[in-house]
């Protein structure tokens, strides 16, 4: 068992809600959440901010040799997504065929299963992104 990891993940707002931070001093957004602004340091005033769920693919890679626990998903794509507010995040792409993934392509967040701990174990959920057809 994974020590009930989903129970811990639920307390991390970025995992389930794509919640990040906004510095009211320098006006920059950050993901995942920050407690101190990387730009302003202690002079920054950080507040929670819901990140946009849409963006575009900056770069991507197709994974053929997956890490333990993801072998059943190969081959799959991972991508660096730039959200509409300029924040970038690294994520797995879902429902992506070989000829569908392109740099600059629009993508939207989807809520998906990340792992399952056996037939009767815990299931961990989180965000992934889906490339939209052009």
mmCIF file of N, CA and C in Angstrom:
data_model
loop_
_atom_site.group_PDB
_atom_site.id
_atom_site.type_symbol
_atom_site.label_atom_id
_atom_site.label_comp_id
_atom_site.label_asym_id
_atom_site.label_seq_id
_atom_site.Cartn_x
_atom_site.Cartn_y
_atom_site.Cartn_z
ATOM 1 N N UNK A 1 0.845 -1.185 0.000
ATOM 2 C CA UNK A 1 0.000 0.000 0.000
ATOM 3 C C UNK A 1 0.883 1.239 0.000
ATOM 4 N N UNK A 2 0.410 2.322 -0.521
ATOM 5 C CA UNK A 2 1.185 3.556 -0.657
ATOM 6 C C UNK A 2 0.991 4.504 0.512
ATOM 7 N N UNK A 3 0.679 3.976 1.681
ATOM 8 C CA UNK A 3 0.501 4.804 2.883
ATOM 9 C C UNK A 3 -0.589 5.846 2.714
ATOM 10 N N UNK A 4 -1.661 5.485 2.032
ATOM 11 C CA UNK A 4 -2.816 6.369 1.847
ATOM 12 C C UNK A 4 -2.411 7.715 1.269
ATOM 13 N N UNK A 5 -1.540 7.685 0.283
ATOM 14 C CA UNK A 5 -1.042 8.903 -0.344
ATOM 15 C C UNK A 5 -2.149 9.845 -0.830
ATOM 16 N N UNK A 6 -3.261 9.345 -1.415
ATOM 17 C CA UNK A 6 -4.305 10.270 -1.848
ATOM 18 C C UNK A 6 -4.852 11.144 -0.727
ATOM 19 N N UNK A 7 -4.857 10.606 0.499
ATOM 20 C CA UNK A 7 -5.326 11.421 1.620
ATOM 21 C C UNK A 7 -4.408 12.613 1.830
ATOM 22 N N UNK A 8 -3.109 12.412 1.649
ATOM 23 C CA UNK A 8 -2.146 13.497 1.773
ATOM 24 C C UNK A 8 -2.288 14.449 0.582
ATOM 25 N N UNK A 9 -2.416 13.880 -0.616
ATOM 26 C CA UNK A 9 -2.522 14.698 -1.827
ATOM 27 C C UNK A 9 -3.732 15.632 -1.785
ATOM 28 N N UNK A 10 -4.813 15.195 -1.159
ATOM 29 C CA UNK A 10 -6.017 16.040 -1.111
ATOM 30 C C UNK A 10 -5.753 17.350 -0.381
ATOM 31 N N UNK A 11 -4.770 17.351 0.488
ATOM 32 C CA UNK A 11 -4.434 18.567 1.225
ATOM 33 C C UNK A 11 -3.559 19.507 0.405
ATOM 34 N N UNK A 12 -3.034 19.023 -0.716
ATOM 35 C CA UNK A 12 -2.205 19.847 -1.592
ATOM 36 C C UNK A 12 -3.116 20.393 -2.695
ATOM 37 N N UNK A 13 -3.495 21.642 -2.579
ATOM 38 C CA UNK A 13 -4.492 22.242 -3.479
ATOM 39 C C UNK A 13 -4.089 22.187 -4.949
ATOM 40 N N UNK A 14 -2.789 22.209 -5.227
ATOM 41 C CA UNK A 14 -2.337 22.194 -6.618
ATOM 42 C C UNK A 14 -2.628 20.852 -7.292
ATOM 43 N N UNK A 15 -2.703 19.762 -6.544
ATOM 44 C CA UNK A 15 -2.927 18.430 -7.110
ATOM 45 C C UNK A 15 -4.326 18.279 -7.685
ATOM 46 N N UNK A 16 -5.316 18.773 -6.994
ATOM 47 C CA UNK A 16 -6.697 18.549 -7.396
ATOM 48 C C UNK A 16 -7.371 19.766 -8.013
ATOM 49 N N UNK A 17 -6.897 20.940 -7.707
ATOM 50 C CA UNK A 17 -7.588 22.146 -8.167
ATOM 51 C C UNK A 17 -6.744 23.051 -9.035
ATOM 52 N N UNK A 18 -5.517 22.668 -9.335
ATOM 53 C CA UNK A 18 -4.597 23.513 -10.097
ATOM 54 C C UNK A 18 -4.489 24.894 -9.446
ATOM 55 N N UNK A 19 -4.371 24.879 -8.116
ATOM 56 C CA UNK A 19 -4.254 26.115 -7.346
ATOM 57 C C UNK A 19 -2.786 26.504 -7.249
ATOM 58 N N UNK A 20 -2.482 27.731 -7.568
ATOM 59 C CA UNK A 20 -1.129 28.241 -7.490
ATOM 60 C C UNK A 20 -1.076 29.466 -6.605
ATOM 61 N N UNK A 21 -0.099 30.325 -6.854
ATOM 62 C CA UNK A 21 0.084 31.537 -6.060
ATOM 63 C C UNK A 21 0.239 32.748 -6.962
ATOM 64 N N UNK A 22 -0.089 33.897 -6.397
ATOM 65 C CA UNK A 22 0.064 35.176 -7.088
ATOM 66 C C UNK A 22 0.731 36.142 -6.121
ATOM 67 N N UNK A 23 1.772 36.825 -6.595
ATOM 68 C CA UNK A 23 2.426 37.839 -5.775
ATOM 69 C C UNK A 23 1.775 39.183 -6.092
ATOM 70 N N UNK A 24 1.181 39.787 -5.102
ATOM 71 C CA UNK A 24 0.527 41.078 -5.307
ATOM 72 C C UNK A 24 1.536 42.210 -5.460
ATOM 73 N N UNK A 25 2.793 41.969 -5.096
ATOM 74 C CA UNK A 25 3.826 42.986 -5.228
ATOM 75 C C UNK A 25 4.340 43.074 -6.660
ATOM 76 N N UNK A 26 4.803 41.929 -7.216
ATOM 77 C CA UNK A 26 5.369 41.943 -8.578
ATOM 78 C C UNK A 26 4.373 41.486 -9.641
ATOM 79 N N UNK A 27 3.190 41.056 -9.228
ATOM 80 C CA UNK A 27 2.092 40.649 -10.123
ATOM 81 C C UNK A 27 2.375 39.364 -10.900
ATOM 82 N N UNK A 28 3.302 38.504 -10.414
ATOM 83 C CA UNK A 28 3.617 37.250 -11.102
ATOM 84 C C UNK A 28 2.835 36.089 -10.493
ATOM 85 N N UNK A 29 2.496 35.123 -11.368
ATOM 86 C CA UNK A 29 1.819 33.904 -10.937
ATOM 87 C C UNK A 29 2.831 32.777 -10.857
ATOM 88 N N UNK A 30 2.584 31.826 -9.931
ATOM 89 C CA UNK A 30 3.484 30.694 -9.740
ATOM 90 C C UNK A 30 2.693 29.411 -9.549
ATOM 91 N N UNK A 31 3.238 28.326 -10.066
ATOM 92 C CA UNK A 31 2.658 27.003 -9.864
ATOM 93 C C UNK A 31 3.794 26.004 -9.787
ATOM 94 N N UNK A 32 3.771 25.137 -8.778
ATOM 95 C CA UNK A 32 2.785 25.020 -7.709
ATOM 96 C C UNK A 32 2.887 26.177 -6.723
ATOM 97 N N UNK A 33 2.069 26.099 -5.693
ATOM 98 C CA UNK A 33 2.002 27.174 -4.696
ATOM 99 C C UNK A 33 3.367 27.519 -4.113
ATOM 100 N N UNK A 34 3.535 28.766 -3.801
ATOM 101 C CA UNK A 34 4.748 29.257 -3.135
ATOM 102 C C UNK A 34 4.335 29.956 -1.851
ATOM 103 N N UNK A 35 5.190 29.881 -0.862
ATOM 104 C CA UNK A 35 4.919 30.625 0.368
ATOM 105 C C UNK A 35 5.705 31.933 0.381
ATOM 106 N N UNK A 36 6.775 31.988 -0.443
ATOM 107 C CA UNK A 36 7.582 33.199 -0.591
ATOM 108 C C UNK A 36 7.758 33.456 -2.084
ATOM 109 N N UNK A 37 7.623 34.692 -2.511
ATOM 110 C CA UNK A 37 7.783 35.040 -3.923
ATOM 111 C C UNK A 37 9.250 34.851 -4.331
ATOM 112 N N UNK A 38 9.513 34.042 -5.386
ATOM 113 C CA UNK A 38 10.887 33.855 -5.850
ATOM 114 C C UNK A 38 11.526 35.139 -6.377
ATOM 115 N N UNK A 39 10.718 36.099 -6.808
ATOM 116 C CA UNK A 39 11.226 37.360 -7.347
ATOM 117 C C UNK A 39 11.419 38.406 -6.241
ATOM 118 N N UNK A 40 10.382 38.643 -5.464
ATOM 119 C CA UNK A 40 10.405 39.690 -4.437
ATOM 120 C C UNK A 40 10.986 39.228 -3.103
ATOM 121 N N UNK A 41 11.075 37.945 -2.912
ATOM 122 C CA UNK A 41 11.508 37.346 -1.643
ATOM 123 C C UNK A 41 10.545 37.748 -0.538
ATOM 124 N N UNK A 42 11.039 38.196 0.591
ATOM 125 C CA UNK A 42 10.134 38.479 1.720
ATOM 126 C C UNK A 42 9.316 39.744 1.558
ATOM 127 N N UNK A 43 9.628 40.565 0.570
ATOM 128 C CA UNK A 43 8.837 41.785 0.360
ATOM 129 C C UNK A 43 7.527 41.485 -0.363
ATOM 130 N N UNK A 44 7.444 40.318 -0.990
ATOM 131 C CA UNK A 44 6.253 39.954 -1.752
ATOM 132 C C UNK A 44 5.097 39.550 -0.866
ATOM 133 N N UNK A 45 3.891 39.818 -1.339
ATOM 134 C CA UNK A 45 2.677 39.413 -0.622
ATOM 135 C C UNK A 45 2.004 38.339 -1.469
ATOM 136 N N UNK A 46 2.063 37.110 -1.009
ATOM 137 C CA UNK A 46 1.561 35.949 -1.747
ATOM 138 C C UNK A 46 0.113 35.644 -1.375
ATOM 139 N N UNK A 47 -0.709 35.403 -2.389
ATOM 140 C CA UNK A 47 -2.097 34.972 -2.191
ATOM 141 C C UNK A 47 -2.363 33.771 -3.103
ATOM 142 N N UNK A 48 -3.350 32.946 -2.730
ATOM 143 C CA UNK A 48 -3.747 31.823 -3.558
ATOM 144 C C UNK A 48 -4.385 32.329 -4.851
ATOM 145 N N UNK A 49 -4.161 31.592 -5.925
ATOM 146 C CA UNK A 49 -4.784 31.956 -7.199
ATOM 147 C C UNK A 49 -5.079 30.697 -7.992
ATOM 148 N N UNK A 50 -6.294 30.598 -8.481
ATOM 149 C CA UNK A 50 -6.688 29.489 -9.347
ATOM 150 C C UNK A 50 -5.993 29.663 -10.695
ATOM 151 N N UNK A 51 -5.252 28.651 -11.116
ATOM 152 C CA UNK A 51 -4.571 28.706 -12.409
ATOM 153 C C UNK A 51 -5.559 28.397 -13.529
ATOM 154 N N UNK A 52 -5.332 28.952 -14.723
ATOM 155 C CA UNK A 52 -6.203 28.634 -15.851
ATOM 156 C C UNK A 52 -6.072 27.151 -16.211
ATOM 157 N N UNK A 53 -7.091 26.586 -16.802
ATOM 158 C CA UNK A 53 -7.064 25.178 -17.178
ATOM 159 C C UNK A 53 -6.794 24.989 -18.665
ATOM 160 N N UNK A 54 -6.406 26.058 -19.332
ATOM 161 C CA UNK A 54 -6.092 25.994 -20.762
ATOM 162 C C UNK A 54 -4.693 26.544 -21.005
ATOM 163 N N UNK A 55 -4.064 26.036 -22.048
ATOM 164 C CA UNK A 55 -2.738 26.506 -22.397
ATOM 165 C C UNK A 55 -2.321 25.976 -23.754
ATOM 166 N N UNK A 56 -0.998 25.960 -23.991
ATOM 167 C CA UNK A 56 -0.487 25.439 -25.257
ATOM 168 C C UNK A 56 0.755 24.590 -24.977
ATOM 169 N N UNK A 57 1.023 23.667 -25.877
ATOM 170 C CA UNK A 57 2.169 22.775 -25.740
ATOM 171 C C UNK A 57 3.429 23.520 -26.166
ATOM 172 N N UNK A 58 4.415 23.593 -25.268
ATOM 173 C CA UNK A 58 5.696 24.242 -25.542
ATOM 174 C C UNK A 58 6.679 23.218 -26.107
ATOM 175 N N UNK A 59 6.727 22.043 -25.504
ATOM 176 C CA UNK A 59 7.542 20.933 -26.008
ATOM 177 C C UNK A 59 6.939 19.644 -25.459
ATOM 178 N N UNK A 60 7.293 18.527 -26.079
ATOM 179 C CA UNK A 60 6.738 17.252 -25.644
ATOM 180 C C UNK A 60 7.718 16.132 -25.955
ATOM 181 N N UNK A 61 7.459 14.978 -25.339
ATOM 182 C CA UNK A 61 8.270 13.796 -25.586
ATOM 183 C C UNK A 61 7.379 12.571 -25.466
ATOM 184 N N UNK A 62 7.688 11.557 -26.261
ATOM 185 C CA UNK A 62 6.950 10.300 -26.201
ATOM 186 C C UNK A 62 7.762 9.328 -25.343
ATOM 187 N N UNK A 63 7.120 8.759 -24.325
ATOM 188 C CA UNK A 63 7.769 7.850 -23.388
ATOM 189 C C UNK A 63 7.489 6.408 -23.797
ATOM 190 N N UNK A 64 8.555 5.647 -24.012
ATOM 191 C CA UNK A 64 8.426 4.229 -24.368
ATOM 192 C C UNK A 64 8.797 3.328 -23.192
ATOM 193 N N UNK A 65 9.747 3.748 -22.365
ATOM 194 C CA UNK A 65 10.184 2.984 -21.196
ATOM 195 C C UNK A 65 9.745 3.748 -19.956
ATOM 196 N N UNK A 66 8.618 3.362 -19.407
ATOM 197 C CA UNK A 66 8.010 4.095 -18.297
ATOM 198 C C UNK A 66 8.593 3.674 -16.949
ATOM 199 N N UNK A 67 8.512 4.569 -15.963
ATOM 200 C CA UNK A 67 8.939 4.194 -14.611
ATOM 201 C C UNK A 67 7.957 3.189 -14.003
ATOM 202 N N UNK A 68 8.367 2.552 -12.930
ATOM 203 C CA UNK A 68 7.534 1.559 -12.255
ATOM 204 C C UNK A 68 6.168 2.144 -11.910
ATOM 205 N N UNK A 69 5.146 1.399 -12.239
ATOM 206 C CA UNK A 69 3.777 1.835 -11.973
ATOM 207 C C UNK A 69 3.093 2.436 -13.180
ATOM 208 N N UNK A 70 3.860 2.784 -14.208
ATOM 209 C CA UNK A 70 3.279 3.391 -15.403
ATOM 210 C C UNK A 70 3.539 2.544 -16.656
ATOM 211 N N UNK A 71 4.077 1.324 -16.466
ATOM 212 C CA UNK A 71 4.416 0.463 -17.594
ATOM 213 C C UNK A 71 3.202 0.176 -18.477
ATOM 214 N N UNK A 72 2.040 0.028 -17.863
ATOM 215 C CA UNK A 72 0.820 -0.307 -18.603
ATOM 216 C C UNK A 72 0.322 0.841 -19.492
ATOM 217 N N UNK A 73 0.877 2.026 -19.332
ATOM 218 C CA UNK A 73 0.424 3.181 -20.116
ATOM 219 C C UNK A 73 1.285 3.467 -21.335
ATOM 220 N N UNK A 74 2.417 2.787 -21.483
ATOM 221 C CA UNK A 74 3.332 3.083 -22.594
ATOM 222 C C UNK A 74 2.741 2.642 -23.923
ATOM 223 N N UNK A 75 3.080 3.301 -24.998
ATOM 224 C CA UNK A 75 3.766 4.596 -25.009
ATOM 225 C C UNK A 75 2.792 5.721 -24.671
ATOM 226 N N UNK A 76 3.311 6.776 -24.060
ATOM 227 C CA UNK A 76 2.491 7.937 -23.737
ATOM 228 C C UNK A 76 3.326 9.200 -23.901
ATOM 229 N N UNK A 77 2.650 10.346 -23.917
ATOM 230 C CA UNK A 77 3.315 11.633 -24.096
ATOM 231 C C UNK A 77 3.356 12.405 -22.789
ATOM 232 N N UNK A 78 4.451 13.112 -22.572
ATOM 233 C CA UNK A 78 4.545 14.115 -21.516
ATOM 234 C C UNK A 78 4.833 15.447 -22.207
ATOM 235 N N UNK A 79 4.413 16.530 -21.582
ATOM 236 C CA UNK A 79 4.573 17.833 -22.239
ATOM 237 C C UNK A 79 4.782 18.945 -21.227
ATOM 238 N N UNK A 80 5.446 19.990 -21.688
ATOM 239 C CA UNK A 80 5.546 21.236 -20.949
ATOM 240 C C UNK A 80 4.429 22.115 -21.495
ATOM 241 N N UNK A 81 3.506 22.490 -20.630
ATOM 242 C CA UNK A 81 2.344 23.291 -21.020
ATOM 243 C C UNK A 81 2.512 24.701 -20.485
ATOM 244 N N UNK A 82 2.309 25.690 -21.354
ATOM 245 C CA UNK A 82 2.288 27.080 -20.903
ATOM 246 C C UNK A 82 0.832 27.496 -20.799
ATOM 247 N N UNK A 83 0.401 27.766 -19.571
ATOM 248 C CA UNK A 83 -0.980 28.179 -19.340
ATOM 249 C C UNK A 83 -1.208 29.574 -19.905
ATOM 250 N N UNK A 84 -2.451 29.970 -20.016
ATOM 251 C CA UNK A 84 -2.779 31.268 -20.610
ATOM 252 C C UNK A 84 -2.238 32.445 -19.816
ATOM 253 N N UNK A 85 -1.854 32.222 -18.541
ATOM 254 C CA UNK A 85 -1.265 33.301 -17.744
ATOM 255 C C UNK A 85 0.266 33.275 -17.778
ATOM 256 N N UNK A 86 0.854 32.389 -18.600
ATOM 257 C CA UNK A 86 2.303 32.334 -18.745
ATOM 258 C C UNK A 86 3.009 31.331 -17.852
ATOM 259 N N UNK A 87 2.313 30.775 -16.877
ATOM 260 C CA UNK A 87 2.893 29.765 -15.994
ATOM 261 C C UNK A 87 3.083 28.474 -16.785
ATOM 262 N N UNK A 88 4.209 27.804 -16.565
ATOM 263 C CA UNK A 88 4.483 26.538 -17.251
ATOM 264 C C UNK A 88 4.470 25.386 -16.259
ATOM 265 N N UNK A 89 3.929 24.250 -16.702
ATOM 266 C CA UNK A 89 3.921 23.049 -15.880
ATOM 267 C C UNK A 89 4.171 21.826 -16.744
ATOM 268 N N UNK A 90 4.720 20.790 -16.112
ATOM 269 C CA UNK A 90 5.048 19.552 -16.801
ATOM 270 C C UNK A 90 3.968 18.536 -16.472
ATOM 271 N N UNK A 91 3.433 17.860 -17.488
ATOM 272 C CA UNK A 91 2.315 16.955 -17.265
ATOM 273 C C UNK A 91 2.267 15.846 -18.301
ATOM 274 N N UNK A 92 1.478 14.839 -18.003
ATOM 275 C CA UNK A 92 1.221 13.771 -18.953
ATOM 276 C C UNK A 92 0.060 14.211 -19.849
ATOM 277 N N UNK A 93 0.122 13.819 -21.115
ATOM 278 C CA UNK A 93 -0.983 14.080 -22.033
ATOM 279 C C UNK A 93 -1.865 12.838 -22.106
ATOM 280 N N UNK A 94 -3.163 13.039 -22.186
ATOM 281 C CA UNK A 94 -4.098 11.927 -22.307
ATOM 282 C C UNK A 94 -4.755 11.951 -23.681
ATOM 283 N N UNK A 95 -5.190 10.784 -24.122
ATOM 284 C CA UNK A 95 -5.898 10.622 -25.401
ATOM 285 C C UNK A 95 -5.126 11.228 -26.560
ATOM 286 N N UNK A 96 -3.823 11.019 -26.600
ATOM 287 C CA UNK A 96 -2.983 11.619 -27.639
ATOM 288 C C UNK A 96 -2.464 10.546 -28.598
ATOM 289 N N UNK A 97 -2.786 10.704 -29.869
ATOM 290 C CA UNK A 97 -2.261 9.816 -30.901
ATOM 291 C C UNK A 97 -0.974 10.427 -31.468
ATOM 292 N N UNK A 98 -0.149 9.607 -32.089
ATOM 293 C CA UNK A 98 1.153 10.051 -32.612
ATOM 294 C C UNK A 98 1.089 11.301 -33.468
ATOM 295 N N UNK A 99 0.147 11.369 -34.358
ATOM 296 C CA UNK A 99 0.101 12.486 -35.295
ATOM 297 C C UNK A 99 -0.687 13.682 -34.777
ATOM 298 N N UNK A 100 -1.205 13.604 -33.557
ATOM 299 C CA UNK A 100 -2.034 14.685 -33.026
ATOM 300 C C UNK A 100 -1.263 15.720 -32.206
ATOM 301 N N UNK A 101 -0.118 15.363 -31.642
ATOM 302 C CA UNK A 101 0.599 16.251 -30.737
ATOM 303 C C UNK A 101 1.564 17.142 -31.512
ATOM 304 N N UNK A 102 1.395 18.455 -31.360
ATOM 305 C CA UNK A 102 2.225 19.434 -32.063
ATOM 306 C C UNK A 102 2.607 20.560 -31.108
ATOM 307 N N UNK A 103 3.785 21.132 -31.303
ATOM 308 C CA UNK A 103 4.202 22.301 -30.525
ATOM 309 C C UNK A 103 3.290 23.473 -30.904
ATOM 310 N N UNK A 104 2.839 24.205 -29.912
ATOM 311 C CA UNK A 104 1.933 25.330 -30.125
ATOM 312 C C UNK A 104 0.465 24.940 -30.086
ATOM 313 N N UNK A 105 0.179 23.653 -30.014
ATOM 314 C CA UNK A 105 -1.198 23.167 -29.989
ATOM 315 C C UNK A 105 -1.868 23.490 -28.655
ATOM 316 N N UNK A 106 -3.138 23.832 -28.707
ATOM 317 C CA UNK A 106 -3.884 24.118 -27.483
ATOM 318 C C UNK A 106 -4.114 22.841 -26.692
ATOM 319 N N UNK A 107 -4.152 22.982 -25.369
ATOM 320 C CA UNK A 107 -4.374 21.853 -24.475
ATOM 321 C C UNK A 107 -5.232 22.304 -23.300
ATOM 322 N N UNK A 108 -6.023 21.382 -22.775
ATOM 323 C CA UNK A 108 -6.892 21.683 -21.632
ATOM 324 C C UNK A 108 -6.671 20.654 -20.536
ATOM 325 N N UNK A 109 -6.879 21.079 -19.290
ATOM 326 C CA UNK A 109 -6.705 20.204 -18.148
ATOM 327 C C UNK A 109 -7.839 19.195 -18.070
ATOM 328 N N UNK A 110 -7.476 17.979 -17.690
ATOM 329 C CA UNK A 110 -8.439 16.911 -17.435
ATOM 330 C C UNK A 110 -8.099 16.292 -16.083
ATOM 331 N N UNK A 111 -9.102 15.886 -15.358
ATOM 332 C CA UNK A 111 -8.931 15.227 -14.072
ATOM 333 C C UNK A 111 -8.919 13.726 -14.339
ATOM 334 N N UNK A 112 -7.822 13.037 -13.982
ATOM 335 C CA UNK A 112 -7.669 11.631 -14.326
ATOM 336 C C UNK A 112 -7.049 10.827 -13.186
ATOM 337 N N UNK A 113 -7.190 9.519 -13.305
ATOM 338 C CA UNK A 113 -6.546 8.602 -12.363
ATOM 339 C C UNK A 113 -5.050 8.617 -12.640
ATOM 340 N N UNK A 114 -4.240 8.742 -11.589
ATOM 341 C CA UNK A 114 -2.793 8.729 -11.710
ATOM 342 C C UNK A 114 -2.260 7.329 -11.411
ATOM 343 N N UNK A 115 -2.763 6.704 -10.353
ATOM 344 C CA UNK A 115 -2.338 5.350 -10.030
ATOM 345 C C UNK A 115 -3.430 4.625 -9.264
ATOM 346 N N UNK A 116 -3.285 3.312 -9.209
ATOM 347 C CA UNK A 116 -4.186 2.450 -8.458
ATOM 348 C C UNK A 116 -3.321 1.461 -7.698
ATOM 349 N N UNK A 117 -3.572 1.307 -6.426
ATOM 350 C CA UNK A 117 -2.775 0.427 -5.574
ATOM 351 C C UNK A 117 -3.477 -0.922 -5.418
ATOM 352 N N UNK A 118 -3.440 -1.713 -6.466
ATOM 353 C CA UNK A 118 -4.077 -3.028 -6.449
ATOM 354 C C UNK A 118 -5.571 -2.945 -6.684
ATOM 355 N N UNK A 119 -6.161 -4.122 -6.726
ATOM 356 C CA UNK A 119 -7.598 -4.214 -7.030
ATOM 357 C C UNK A 119 -8.480 -3.550 -5.972
ATOM 358 N N UNK A 120 -8.066 -3.638 -4.713
ATOM 359 C CA UNK A 120 -8.885 -3.079 -3.629
ATOM 360 C C UNK A 120 -8.173 -1.948 -2.889
ATOM 361 N N UNK A 121 -7.083 -1.462 -3.453
ATOM 362 C CA UNK A 121 -6.308 -0.412 -2.797
ATOM 363 C C UNK A 121 -6.793 0.983 -3.144
ATOM 364 N N UNK A 122 -6.038 1.948 -2.694
ATOM 365 C CA UNK A 122 -6.384 3.345 -2.924
ATOM 366 C C UNK A 122 -6.141 3.727 -4.377
ATOM 367 N N UNK A 123 -6.864 4.721 -4.839
ATOM 368 C CA UNK A 123 -6.711 5.256 -6.191
ATOM 369 C C UNK A 123 -6.312 6.714 -6.057
ATOM 370 N N UNK A 124 -5.243 7.099 -6.740
ATOM 371 C CA UNK A 124 -4.770 8.478 -6.695
ATOM 372 C C UNK A 124 -5.175 9.221 -7.952
ATOM 373 N N UNK A 125 -5.761 10.385 -7.792
ATOM 374 C CA UNK A 125 -6.199 11.202 -8.919
ATOM 375 C C UNK A 125 -5.381 12.480 -8.994
ATOM 376 N N UNK A 126 -5.413 13.134 -10.123
ATOM 377 C CA UNK A 126 -4.721 14.395 -10.298
ATOM 378 C C UNK A 126 -4.989 14.959 -11.679
ATOM 379 N N UNK A 127 -4.240 15.977 -12.053
ATOM 380 C CA UNK A 127 -4.456 16.600 -13.346
ATOM 381 C C UNK A 127 -3.532 16.017 -14.407
ATOM 382 N N UNK A 128 -4.053 15.985 -15.622
ATOM 383 C CA UNK A 128 -3.291 15.690 -16.833
ATOM 384 C C UNK A 128 -3.849 16.671 -17.853
ATOM 385 N N UNK A 129 -3.241 16.766 -19.013
ATOM 386 C CA UNK A 129 -3.755 17.661 -20.046
ATOM 387 C C UNK A 129 -4.074 16.873 -21.315
ATOM 388 N N UNK A 130 -5.004 17.407 -22.093
ATOM 389 C CA UNK A 130 -5.374 16.799 -23.368
ATOM 390 C C UNK A 130 -5.126 17.795 -24.479
ATOM 391 N N UNK A 131 -4.376 17.369 -25.488
ATOM 392 C CA UNK A 131 -4.148 18.217 -26.663
ATOM 393 C C UNK A 131 -5.438 18.272 -27.468
ATOM 394 N N UNK A 132 -5.827 19.474 -27.879
ATOM 395 C CA UNK A 132 -7.065 19.630 -28.646
ATOM 396 C C UNK A 132 -6.766 19.511 -30.132
ATOM 397 N N UNK A 133 -7.677 18.880 -30.836
ATOM 398 C CA UNK A 133 -7.525 18.734 -32.289
ATOM 399 C C UNK A 133 -7.569 20.106 -32.928
ATOM 400 N N UNK A 134 -6.745 20.285 -33.956
ATOM 401 C CA UNK A 134 -6.680 21.604 -34.620
ATOM 402 C C UNK A 134 -7.830 21.811 -35.558
#
